[in-house]
Coordinates of C-alpha atoms in Angstrom, one line a residue:
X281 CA 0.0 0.0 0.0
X282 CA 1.5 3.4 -1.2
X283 CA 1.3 6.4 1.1
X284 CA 0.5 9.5 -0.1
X285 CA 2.5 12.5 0.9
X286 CA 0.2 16.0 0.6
X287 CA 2.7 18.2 -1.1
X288 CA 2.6 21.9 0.5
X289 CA 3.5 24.5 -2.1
X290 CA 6.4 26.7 -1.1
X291 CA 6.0 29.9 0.0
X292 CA 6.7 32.4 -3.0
X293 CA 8.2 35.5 -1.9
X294 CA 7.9 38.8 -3.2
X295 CA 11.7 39.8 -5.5
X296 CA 12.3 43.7 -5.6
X297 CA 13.2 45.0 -8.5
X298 CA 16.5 45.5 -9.8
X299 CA 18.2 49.0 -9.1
X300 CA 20.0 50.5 -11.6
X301 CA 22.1 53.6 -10.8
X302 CA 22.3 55.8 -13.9
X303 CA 24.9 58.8 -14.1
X304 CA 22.8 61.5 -16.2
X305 CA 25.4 63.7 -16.4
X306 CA 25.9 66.8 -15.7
X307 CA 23.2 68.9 -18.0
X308 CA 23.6 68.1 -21.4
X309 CA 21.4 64.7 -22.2
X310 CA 24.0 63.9 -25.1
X311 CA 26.4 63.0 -22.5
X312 CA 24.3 60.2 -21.2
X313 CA 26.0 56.9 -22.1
X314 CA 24.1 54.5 -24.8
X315 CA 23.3 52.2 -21.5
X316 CA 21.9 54.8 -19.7
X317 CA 19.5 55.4 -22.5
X318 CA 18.5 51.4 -22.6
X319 CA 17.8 51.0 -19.2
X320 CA 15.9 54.2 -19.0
X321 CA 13.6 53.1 -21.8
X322 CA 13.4 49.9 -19.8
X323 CA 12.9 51.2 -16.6
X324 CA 9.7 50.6 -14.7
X325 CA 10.4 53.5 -11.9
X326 CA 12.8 56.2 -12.1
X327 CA 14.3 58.0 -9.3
X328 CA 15.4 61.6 -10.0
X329 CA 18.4 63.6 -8.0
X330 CA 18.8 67.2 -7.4
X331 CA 18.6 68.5 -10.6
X332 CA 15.3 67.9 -12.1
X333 CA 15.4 65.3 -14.6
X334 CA 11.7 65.3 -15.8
X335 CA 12.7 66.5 -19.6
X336 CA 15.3 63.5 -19.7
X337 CA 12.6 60.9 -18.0
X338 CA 9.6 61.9 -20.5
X339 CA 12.4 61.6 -23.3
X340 CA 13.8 58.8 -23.4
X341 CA 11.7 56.5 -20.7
X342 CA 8.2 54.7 -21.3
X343 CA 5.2 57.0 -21.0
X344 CA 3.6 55.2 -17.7
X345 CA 6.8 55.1 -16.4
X346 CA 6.4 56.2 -12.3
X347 CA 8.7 59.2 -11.5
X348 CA 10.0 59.6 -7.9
X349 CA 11.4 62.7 -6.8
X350 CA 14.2 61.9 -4.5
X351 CA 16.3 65.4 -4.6
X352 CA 13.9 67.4 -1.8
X353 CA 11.6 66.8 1.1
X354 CA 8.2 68.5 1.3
X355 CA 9.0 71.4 2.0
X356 CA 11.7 72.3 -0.2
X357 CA 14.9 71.4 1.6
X358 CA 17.4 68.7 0.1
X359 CA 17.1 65.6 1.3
X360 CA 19.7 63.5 3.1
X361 CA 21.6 60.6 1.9
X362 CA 19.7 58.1 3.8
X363 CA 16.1 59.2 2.9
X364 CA 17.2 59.4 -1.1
X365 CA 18.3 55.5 -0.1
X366 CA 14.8 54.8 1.8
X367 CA 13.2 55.7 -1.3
X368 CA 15.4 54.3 -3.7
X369 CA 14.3 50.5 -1.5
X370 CA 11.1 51.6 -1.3
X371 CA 10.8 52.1 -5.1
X372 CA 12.3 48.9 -6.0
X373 CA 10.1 46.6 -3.3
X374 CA 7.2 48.5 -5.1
X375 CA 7.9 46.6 -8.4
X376 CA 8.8 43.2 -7.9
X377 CA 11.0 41.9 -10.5
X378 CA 11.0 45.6 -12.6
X379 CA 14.0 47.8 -13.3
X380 CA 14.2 50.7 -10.6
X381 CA 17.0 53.9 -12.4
X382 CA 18.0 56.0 -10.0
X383 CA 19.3 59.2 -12.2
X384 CA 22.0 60.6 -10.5
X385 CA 23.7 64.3 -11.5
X386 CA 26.7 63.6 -13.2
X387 CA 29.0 60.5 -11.9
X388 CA 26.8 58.2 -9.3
X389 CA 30.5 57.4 -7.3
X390 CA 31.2 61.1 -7.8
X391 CA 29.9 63.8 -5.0
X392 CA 26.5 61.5 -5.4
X393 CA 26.5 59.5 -2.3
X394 CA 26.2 56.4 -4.0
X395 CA 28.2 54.4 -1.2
X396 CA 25.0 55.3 1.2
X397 CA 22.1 54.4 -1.1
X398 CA 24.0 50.5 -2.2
X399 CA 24.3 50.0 0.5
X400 CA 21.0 50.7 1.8
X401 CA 20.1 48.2 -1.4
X402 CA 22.2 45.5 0.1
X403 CA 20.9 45.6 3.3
X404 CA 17.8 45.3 2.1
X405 CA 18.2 42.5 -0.2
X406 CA 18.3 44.8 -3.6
X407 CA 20.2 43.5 -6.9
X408 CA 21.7 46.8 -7.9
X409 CA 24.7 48.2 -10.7
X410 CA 25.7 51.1 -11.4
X411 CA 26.0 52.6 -15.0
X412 CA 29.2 55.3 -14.7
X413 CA 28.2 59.2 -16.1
X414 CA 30.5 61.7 -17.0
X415 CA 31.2 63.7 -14.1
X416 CA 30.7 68.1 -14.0
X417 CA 34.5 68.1 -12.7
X418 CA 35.5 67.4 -16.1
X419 CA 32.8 68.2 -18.3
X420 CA 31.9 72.1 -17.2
X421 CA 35.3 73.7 -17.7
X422 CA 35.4 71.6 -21.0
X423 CA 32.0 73.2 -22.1
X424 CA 33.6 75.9 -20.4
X425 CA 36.6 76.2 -23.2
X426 CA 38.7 75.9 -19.9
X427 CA 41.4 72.9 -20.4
X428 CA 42.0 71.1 -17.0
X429 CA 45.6 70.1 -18.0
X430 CA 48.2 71.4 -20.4
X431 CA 52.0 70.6 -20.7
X432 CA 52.7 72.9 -18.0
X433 CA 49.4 72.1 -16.1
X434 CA 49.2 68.5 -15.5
X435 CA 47.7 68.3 -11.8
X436 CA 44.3 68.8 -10.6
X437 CA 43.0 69.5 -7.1
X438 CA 39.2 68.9 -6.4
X439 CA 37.4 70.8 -3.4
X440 CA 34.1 71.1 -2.2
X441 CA 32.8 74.0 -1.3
X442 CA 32.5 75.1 2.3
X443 CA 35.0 72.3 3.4
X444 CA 38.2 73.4 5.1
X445 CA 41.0 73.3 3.0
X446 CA 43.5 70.3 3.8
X447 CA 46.2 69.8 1.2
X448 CA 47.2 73.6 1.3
X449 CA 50.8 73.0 -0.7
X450 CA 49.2 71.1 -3.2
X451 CA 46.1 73.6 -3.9
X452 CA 48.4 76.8 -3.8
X453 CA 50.9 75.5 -6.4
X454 CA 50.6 77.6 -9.1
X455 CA 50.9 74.3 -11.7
X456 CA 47.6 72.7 -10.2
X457 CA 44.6 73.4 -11.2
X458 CA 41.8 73.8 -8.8
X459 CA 38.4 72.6 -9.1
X460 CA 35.7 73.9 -7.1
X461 CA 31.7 72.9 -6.7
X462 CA 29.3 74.7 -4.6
X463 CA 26.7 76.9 -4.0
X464 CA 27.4 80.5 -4.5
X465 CA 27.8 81.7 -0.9
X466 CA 29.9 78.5 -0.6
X467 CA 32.2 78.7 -3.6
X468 CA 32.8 82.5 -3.3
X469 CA 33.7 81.8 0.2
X470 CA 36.1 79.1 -0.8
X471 CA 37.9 80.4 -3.4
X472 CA 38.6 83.6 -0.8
X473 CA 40.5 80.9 1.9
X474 CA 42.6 79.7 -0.9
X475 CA 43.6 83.0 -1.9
X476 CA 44.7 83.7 1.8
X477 CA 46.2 80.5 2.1
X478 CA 48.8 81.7 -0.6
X479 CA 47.3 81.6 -4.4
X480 CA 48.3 84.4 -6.0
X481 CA 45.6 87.2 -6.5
X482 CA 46.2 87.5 -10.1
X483 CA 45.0 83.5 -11.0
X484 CA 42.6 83.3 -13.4
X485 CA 39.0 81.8 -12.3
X486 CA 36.6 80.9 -14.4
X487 CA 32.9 80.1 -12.5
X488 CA 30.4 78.2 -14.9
X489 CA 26.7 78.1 -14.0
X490 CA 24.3 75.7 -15.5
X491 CA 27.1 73.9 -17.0
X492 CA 26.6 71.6 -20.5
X493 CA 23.4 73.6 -20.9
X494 CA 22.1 75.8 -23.5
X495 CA 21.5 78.0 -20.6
X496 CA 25.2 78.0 -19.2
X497 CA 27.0 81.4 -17.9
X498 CA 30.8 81.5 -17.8
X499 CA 32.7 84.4 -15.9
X500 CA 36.1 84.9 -15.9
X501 CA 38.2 86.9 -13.0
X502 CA 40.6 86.4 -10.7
X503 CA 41.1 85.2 -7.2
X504 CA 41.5 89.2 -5.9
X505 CA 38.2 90.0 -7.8
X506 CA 35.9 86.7 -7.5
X507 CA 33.7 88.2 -4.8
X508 CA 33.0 91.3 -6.8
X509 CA 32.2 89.2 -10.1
X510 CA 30.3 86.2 -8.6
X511 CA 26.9 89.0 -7.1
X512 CA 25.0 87.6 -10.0
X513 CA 25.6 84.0 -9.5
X514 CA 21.9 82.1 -8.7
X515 CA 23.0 78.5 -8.9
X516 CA 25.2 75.6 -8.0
X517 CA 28.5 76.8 -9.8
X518 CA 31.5 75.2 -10.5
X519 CA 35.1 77.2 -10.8
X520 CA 38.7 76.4 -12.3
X521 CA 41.2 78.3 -10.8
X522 CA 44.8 78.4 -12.8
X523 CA 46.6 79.4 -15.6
X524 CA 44.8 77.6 -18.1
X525 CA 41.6 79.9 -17.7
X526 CA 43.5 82.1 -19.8
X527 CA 42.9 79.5 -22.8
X528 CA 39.3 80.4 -22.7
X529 CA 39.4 83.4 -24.8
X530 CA 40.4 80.6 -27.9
X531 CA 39.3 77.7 -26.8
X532 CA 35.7 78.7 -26.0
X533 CA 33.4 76.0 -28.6
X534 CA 30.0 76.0 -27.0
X535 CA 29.1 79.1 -25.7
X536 CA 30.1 80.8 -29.0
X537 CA 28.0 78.3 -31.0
X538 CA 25.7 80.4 -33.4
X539 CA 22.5 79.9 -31.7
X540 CA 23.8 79.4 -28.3
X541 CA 20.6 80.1 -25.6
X542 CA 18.4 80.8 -28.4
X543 CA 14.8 79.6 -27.7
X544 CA 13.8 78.4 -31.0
X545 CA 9.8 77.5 -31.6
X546 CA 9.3 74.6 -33.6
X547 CA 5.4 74.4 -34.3
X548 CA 5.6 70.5 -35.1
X549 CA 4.5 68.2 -33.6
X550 CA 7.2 65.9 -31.4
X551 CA 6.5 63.0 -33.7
X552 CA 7.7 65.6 -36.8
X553 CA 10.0 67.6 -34.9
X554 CA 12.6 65.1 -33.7
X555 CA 15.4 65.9 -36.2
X556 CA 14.8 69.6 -36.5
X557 CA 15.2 69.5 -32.9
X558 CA 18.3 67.5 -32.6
X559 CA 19.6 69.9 -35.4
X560 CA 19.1 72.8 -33.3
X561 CA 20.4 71.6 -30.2
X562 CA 23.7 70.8 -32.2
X563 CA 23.6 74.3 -33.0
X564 CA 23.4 75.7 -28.9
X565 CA 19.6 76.3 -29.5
X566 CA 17.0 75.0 -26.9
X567 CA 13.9 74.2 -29.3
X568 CA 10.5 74.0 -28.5
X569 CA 8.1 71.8 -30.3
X570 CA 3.9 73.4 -30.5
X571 CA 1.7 71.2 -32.6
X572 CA -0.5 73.6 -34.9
X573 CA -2.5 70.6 -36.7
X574 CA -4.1 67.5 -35.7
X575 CA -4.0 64.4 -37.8
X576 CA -7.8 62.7 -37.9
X577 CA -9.2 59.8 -39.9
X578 CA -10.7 60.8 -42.9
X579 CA -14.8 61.4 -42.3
X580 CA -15.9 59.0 -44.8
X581 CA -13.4 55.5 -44.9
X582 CA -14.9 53.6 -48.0
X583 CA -12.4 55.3 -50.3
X584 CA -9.4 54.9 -48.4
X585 CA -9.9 50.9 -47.8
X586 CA -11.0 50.7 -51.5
X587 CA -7.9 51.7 -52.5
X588 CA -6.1 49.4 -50.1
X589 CA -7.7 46.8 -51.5
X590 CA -6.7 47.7 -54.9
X591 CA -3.1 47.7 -53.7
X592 CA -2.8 44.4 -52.1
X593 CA -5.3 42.7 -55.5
X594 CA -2.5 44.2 -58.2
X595 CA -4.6 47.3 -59.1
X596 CA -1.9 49.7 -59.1
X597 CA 2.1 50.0 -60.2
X598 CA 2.8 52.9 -58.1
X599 CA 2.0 54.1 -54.7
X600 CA 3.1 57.6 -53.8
X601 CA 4.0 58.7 -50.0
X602 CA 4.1 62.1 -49.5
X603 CA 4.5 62.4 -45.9
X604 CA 4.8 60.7 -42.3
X605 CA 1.4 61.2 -41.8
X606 CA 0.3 59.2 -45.2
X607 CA 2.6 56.5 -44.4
X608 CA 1.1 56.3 -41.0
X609 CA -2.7 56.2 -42.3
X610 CA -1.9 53.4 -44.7
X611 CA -0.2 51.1 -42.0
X612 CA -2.8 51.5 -39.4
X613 CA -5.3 50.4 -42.2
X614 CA -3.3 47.5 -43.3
X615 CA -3.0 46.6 -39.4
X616 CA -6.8 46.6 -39.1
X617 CA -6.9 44.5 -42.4
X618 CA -4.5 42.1 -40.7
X619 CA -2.0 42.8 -43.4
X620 CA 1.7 43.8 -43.3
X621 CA 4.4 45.1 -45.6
X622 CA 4.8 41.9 -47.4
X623 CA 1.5 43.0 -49.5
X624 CA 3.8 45.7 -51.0
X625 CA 5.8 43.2 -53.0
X626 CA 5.9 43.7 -56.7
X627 CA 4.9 47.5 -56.5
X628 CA 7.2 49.9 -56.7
X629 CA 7.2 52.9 -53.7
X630 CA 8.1 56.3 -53.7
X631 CA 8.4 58.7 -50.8
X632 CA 8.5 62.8 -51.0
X633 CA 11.4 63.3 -49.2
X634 CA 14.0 61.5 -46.2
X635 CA 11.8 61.4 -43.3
X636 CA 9.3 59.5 -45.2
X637 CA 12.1 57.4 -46.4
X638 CA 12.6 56.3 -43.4
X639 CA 9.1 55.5 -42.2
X640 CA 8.8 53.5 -44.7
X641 CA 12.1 51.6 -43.3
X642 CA 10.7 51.5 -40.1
X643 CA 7.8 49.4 -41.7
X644 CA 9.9 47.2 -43.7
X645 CA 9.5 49.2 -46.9
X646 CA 12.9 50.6 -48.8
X647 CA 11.5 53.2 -51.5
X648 CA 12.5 52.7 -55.0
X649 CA 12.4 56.9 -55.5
X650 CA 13.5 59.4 -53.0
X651 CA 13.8 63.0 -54.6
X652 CA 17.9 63.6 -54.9
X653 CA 17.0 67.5 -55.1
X654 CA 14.0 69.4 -53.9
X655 CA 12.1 67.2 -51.4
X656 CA 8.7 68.3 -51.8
X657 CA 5.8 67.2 -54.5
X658 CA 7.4 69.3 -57.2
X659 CA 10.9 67.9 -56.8
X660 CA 9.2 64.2 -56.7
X661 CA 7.5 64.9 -59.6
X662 CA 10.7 66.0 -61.8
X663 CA 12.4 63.0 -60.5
X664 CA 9.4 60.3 -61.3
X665 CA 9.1 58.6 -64.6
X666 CA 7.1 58.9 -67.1
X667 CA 4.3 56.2 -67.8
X668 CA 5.7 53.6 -70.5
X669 CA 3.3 51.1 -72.1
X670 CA 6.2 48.4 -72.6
X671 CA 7.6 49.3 -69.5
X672 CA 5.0 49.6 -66.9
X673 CA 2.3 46.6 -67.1
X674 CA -0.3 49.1 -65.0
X675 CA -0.7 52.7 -65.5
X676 CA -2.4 53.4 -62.3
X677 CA -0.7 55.4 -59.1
X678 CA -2.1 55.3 -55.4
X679 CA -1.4 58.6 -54.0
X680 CA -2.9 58.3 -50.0
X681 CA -2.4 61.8 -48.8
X682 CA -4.4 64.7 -47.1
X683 CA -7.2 66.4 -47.7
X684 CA -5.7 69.9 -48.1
X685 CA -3.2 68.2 -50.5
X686 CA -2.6 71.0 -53.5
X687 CA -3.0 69.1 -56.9
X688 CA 0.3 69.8 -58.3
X689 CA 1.4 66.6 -58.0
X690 CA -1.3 64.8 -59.5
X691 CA -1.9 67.1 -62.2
X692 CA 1.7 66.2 -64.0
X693 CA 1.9 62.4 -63.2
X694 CA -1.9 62.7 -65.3
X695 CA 0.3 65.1 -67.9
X696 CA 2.6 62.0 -67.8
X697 CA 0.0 59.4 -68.5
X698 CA -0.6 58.1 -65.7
X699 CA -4.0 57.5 -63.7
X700 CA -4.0 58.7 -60.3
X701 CA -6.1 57.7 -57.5
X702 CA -5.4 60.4 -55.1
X703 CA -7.1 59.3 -51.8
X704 CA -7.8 61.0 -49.0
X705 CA -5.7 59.1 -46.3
X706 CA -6.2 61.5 -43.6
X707 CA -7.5 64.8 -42.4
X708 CA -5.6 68.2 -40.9
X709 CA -7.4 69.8 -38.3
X710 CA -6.3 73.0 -36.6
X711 CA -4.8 71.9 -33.4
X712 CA -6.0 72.9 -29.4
X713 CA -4.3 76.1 -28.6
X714 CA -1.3 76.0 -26.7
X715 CA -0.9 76.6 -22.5
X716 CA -1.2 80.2 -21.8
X717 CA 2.9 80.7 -21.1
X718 CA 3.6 79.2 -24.0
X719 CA 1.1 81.8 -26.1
X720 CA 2.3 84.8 -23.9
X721 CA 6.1 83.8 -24.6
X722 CA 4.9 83.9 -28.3
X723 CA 3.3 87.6 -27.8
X724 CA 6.0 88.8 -25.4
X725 CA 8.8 87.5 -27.8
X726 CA 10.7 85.4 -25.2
X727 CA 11.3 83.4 -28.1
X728 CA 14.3 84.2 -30.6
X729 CA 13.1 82.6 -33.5
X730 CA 10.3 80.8 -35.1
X731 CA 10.7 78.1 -38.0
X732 CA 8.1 77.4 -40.4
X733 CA 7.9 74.4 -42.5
X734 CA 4.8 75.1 -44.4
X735 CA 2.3 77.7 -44.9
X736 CA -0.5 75.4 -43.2
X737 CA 2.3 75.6 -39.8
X738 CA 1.7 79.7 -40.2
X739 CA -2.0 79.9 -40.6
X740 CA -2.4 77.9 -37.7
X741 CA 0.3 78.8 -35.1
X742 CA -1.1 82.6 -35.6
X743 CA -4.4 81.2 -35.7
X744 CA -4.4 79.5 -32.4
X745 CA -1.5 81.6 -30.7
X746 CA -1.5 85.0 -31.8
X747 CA 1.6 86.8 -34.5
X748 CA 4.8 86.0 -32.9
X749 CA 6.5 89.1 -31.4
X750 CA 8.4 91.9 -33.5
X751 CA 11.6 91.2 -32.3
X752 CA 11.3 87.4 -33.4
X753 CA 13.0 85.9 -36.3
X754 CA 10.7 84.3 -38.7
X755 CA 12.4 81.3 -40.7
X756 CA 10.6 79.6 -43.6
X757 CA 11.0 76.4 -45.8
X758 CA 10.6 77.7 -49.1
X759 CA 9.2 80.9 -51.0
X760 CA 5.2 79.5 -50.7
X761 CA 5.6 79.6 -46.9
X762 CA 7.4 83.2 -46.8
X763 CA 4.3 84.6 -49.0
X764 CA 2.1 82.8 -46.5
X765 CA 3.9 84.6 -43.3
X766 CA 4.1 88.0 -45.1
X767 CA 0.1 88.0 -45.7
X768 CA 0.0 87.2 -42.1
X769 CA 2.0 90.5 -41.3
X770 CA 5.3 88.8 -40.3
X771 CA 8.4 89.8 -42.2
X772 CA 10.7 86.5 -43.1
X773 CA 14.2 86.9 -42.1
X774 CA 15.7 83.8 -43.0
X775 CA 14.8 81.6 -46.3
X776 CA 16.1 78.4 -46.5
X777 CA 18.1 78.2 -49.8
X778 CA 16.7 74.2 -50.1
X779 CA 13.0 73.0 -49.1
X780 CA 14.2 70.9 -46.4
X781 CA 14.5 71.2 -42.3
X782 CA 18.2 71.0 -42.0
X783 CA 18.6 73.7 -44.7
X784 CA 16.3 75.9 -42.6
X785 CA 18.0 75.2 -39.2
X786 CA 21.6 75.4 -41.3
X787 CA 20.0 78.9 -42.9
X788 CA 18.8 80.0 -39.5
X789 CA 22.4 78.9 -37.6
X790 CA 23.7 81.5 -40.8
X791 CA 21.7 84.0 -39.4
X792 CA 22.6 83.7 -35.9
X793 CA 26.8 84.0 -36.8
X794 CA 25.4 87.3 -39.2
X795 CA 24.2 88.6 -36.0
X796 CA 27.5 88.0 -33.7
X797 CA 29.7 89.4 -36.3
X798 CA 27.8 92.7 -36.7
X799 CA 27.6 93.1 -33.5
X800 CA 31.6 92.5 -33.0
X801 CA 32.2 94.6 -35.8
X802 CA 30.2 97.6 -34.0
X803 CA 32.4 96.5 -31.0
X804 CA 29.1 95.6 -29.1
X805 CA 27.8 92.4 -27.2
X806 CA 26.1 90.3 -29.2
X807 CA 22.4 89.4 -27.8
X808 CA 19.6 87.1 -28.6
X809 CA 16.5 88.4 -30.6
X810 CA 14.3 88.0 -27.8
X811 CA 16.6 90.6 -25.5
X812 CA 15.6 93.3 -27.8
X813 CA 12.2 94.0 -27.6
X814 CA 10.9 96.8 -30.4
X815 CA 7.4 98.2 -29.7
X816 CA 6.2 98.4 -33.1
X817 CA 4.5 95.9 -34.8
X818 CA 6.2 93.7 -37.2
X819 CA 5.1 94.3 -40.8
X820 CA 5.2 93.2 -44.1
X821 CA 7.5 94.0 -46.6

């Protein structure tokens, strides 16, 4: 007789998640490393330090992604080591078996306290690693145009402000260079003790504010004058005292870039915008991305799914992409069909220009014709072929596009023998107004410059936020889109030599080094658009 055993099931027990300490650098998001970027889009909880990260998290991480604000209490005031470690565990037990990032400022083992917060993780049973960032000690005074180390330089000393100097031979030796981090009262205070303890008064300083940003401020002085120059500081500052401040004059790259601080409006939406932006930022400029359309199904669908059907049955030779948005349409319709890109064998593709290009990529489709010249329905039309009868089996195009499409485009592929189903893929609707700061920055002109890819973007950023502000430069694509802003009252002051986005950033970058060198030439400072603030309003030429 066999004896059975009742088998009890193990307790399970609840795993945290897996910690993940990020450096984010010390501003400038291109400085985060490729992994920090991976496990950020991974991540299930983010923890943010000091410096708020909120931009970075709703960048690069998933939208439901929780956010946890571990750089100050309730009321305002920093928190300690051990309550950012309390929440760090806390955050991780929260989601079993998820990725917790804690984004720390610069370097996590640098002036981040990330001995305290693992350890907290070990002791409470948290996996954790940690993803090394560059740190502010090096990058600042290189943003800064300050070297740390030249052939006659080659030591560096690193203080924190408000801390009592220790190694006084090493940080008074005129061949170090000093690093120093801290708040203003701090730093100012600071770099006074090590001019008593025996640094000369004439060593160059240079304190940097915001560093790696487009909204850094570098000063220059010396150790006699530091408290003079450093009344305007406002923020967490780092300064490099030596010789090699002196360099600065030559070696400045970033804050001389031609559209350094500018604050650029890009009505776009983000889905549009994304290389524009990147363009600008390359450029010093902080863009800002306003949609002024919204993309709707068209009201009546028949058509549109008629001529789907027509595609994937053999009906046509071409199909004809001329934006994002068209591409978009006809791959959520093939979605709801249950089809995929496979249905596009044996027809031959052609897309308006490089961004559709490469949403077609994206879907698995490489274009047989991409416009090498103009990228807009004019240059896609000089560049397409002419229908052939022993050539082309089918004479029939597919052209899914909008309903405010102009009929240039359709009107010389007919002129060319071809038929042309031009299908109303999707609709443009005047977009929701923008948040009141964002229309008042418009009116005020707190924005330098405005750059318009179409004449649609014109009629409806003025239509939903009012005419941009005299003292704003207007940017536009081509000549159609200038006319459109000058019968709006706005006077264009860039043109893009080329219909494409990084000609007009490229144009509008030209403008910006136009206006430093007049300025330098009248032996002036050079300013930002938005700092001069006419009271007439802008006409038309």
């Amino acid at each position: 007789m066999s004896t059975i055993r009742s088998i009890r099931p193990t307790p399970t027990t609840r795993t945290p998640a897996r910690v993940a300490f990020v450096g984010a650098g010390p501003g400038d998001a291109g400085l985060m490393t490729v992994r920090a970027l991976e496990y950020l889009a991974e991540a299930d909880a983010v923890v943010i330090d000091q410096v708020a990260r909120e931009d970075v998290v709703a960048r690069y991480a998933r939208p439901e992604v929780e956010v946890v604000d571990a750089g100050h209490g309730e009321h305002g005031q920093p928190l300690t080591h051990a309550s950012r470690a309390k929440l760090v565990v806390k955050a991780a037990k929260a989601h079993p078996r998820g990725l917790v990032v804690r984004l720390m400022d610069g370097d996590p083992a640098t002036f981040n306290g990330l001995a305290e917060e693992a350890a907290a993780c070990v002791k409470a049973g948290v996996p954790f690693e940690v993803v090394p960032g560059v740190s502010s000690v090096s990058a600042v005074p290189t943003y800064a145009g300050v070297p740390l180390t030249t052939s006659s330089s080659r030591g560096i000393h690193i203080i924190t402000a408000g801390e009592k100097l220790k190694d006084i031979a090493v940080a008074t030796d005129p061949s170090v260079t000093v690093v120093v981090l801290g708040q203003p009262d701090t730093l100012v205070g600071t770099l006074e003790a090590l001019r008593l303890a025996g640094r000369a008064d004439e060593t160059p300083v240079a304190i940097t504010e915001r560093g790696t940003t487009v909204q850094q401020v570098t000063i220059t002085t010396t150790l006699a004058e530091v408290a003079t120059a450093a009344k305007s500081m406002q923020f967490p500052a780092l300064a490099v005292v030596g010789d090699n401040v002196s360099l600065r004059e030559k070696l400045s790259w970033f804050e001389t870039k031609p559209l350094f601080g500018w604050n650029v409006l890009v009505p776009r939406t983000k889905d549009q915008s994304g290389s524009m932006v990147r363009r600008l930022e390359r450029f010093g400029a902080h863009a800002t991305t306003v949609p002024t359309i919204s993309v709707e199904p068209p009201r009546t669908p028949q058509q549109i799914e008629r001529a789907v059907k027509g595609l994937v049955t053999g009906r046509y030779e071409w199909v004809g992409f001329t934006s994002v948005n068209a591409v978009r349409a006809i791959r959520e319709k093939f979605e709801e069909f249950g089809l995929d890109a496979r249905s596009f064998a044996g027809l031959k593709v052609a897309a308006v220009g490089g961004v559709t290009a490469d949403a077609l990529r994206d879907w698995g489709i490489n274009p047989d014709l991409v416009p090498e010249g103009e990228q807009s329905a004019k240059g896609l039309l000089d560049e397409w072929p002419p229908f052939d009868e022993l050539l082309d089996p089918i004479n029939r195009i597919f052209l899914p596009r909008a309903d405010i499409a102009t009929e240039t485009l359709v009107a010389g592929l007919q002129q060319m023998g071809w038929e042309v189903d031009d299908v109303t893929a999707y609709r443009t609707v005047r977009a929701a107004p923008p948040a009141a700061h964002i229309r008042d920055a418009i009116k005020s002109g707190n924005f330098d410059a405005v750059v318009f890819t179409s004449s649609s973007t014109v009629r409806n950023l003025v239509g939903i936020a009012g005419k941009p502000h005299p003292s704003t430069v207007i940017a536009c694509i081509g000549p159609a889109t200038a006319k459109t802003a000058e019968e709006c009252g706005l006077r264009v002051d860039v043109l893009a030599p080329e219909p494409s986005a990084d000609e007009l950033v490229d144009a509008l970058a030209d403008h910006g080094r136009s206006l430093a060198l007049t300025a330098q030439e009248s032996g002036e400072q050079a300013v930002r658009p938005s700092q001069k603030r006419p009271t007439a309003r802008r006409r038309a030429k």
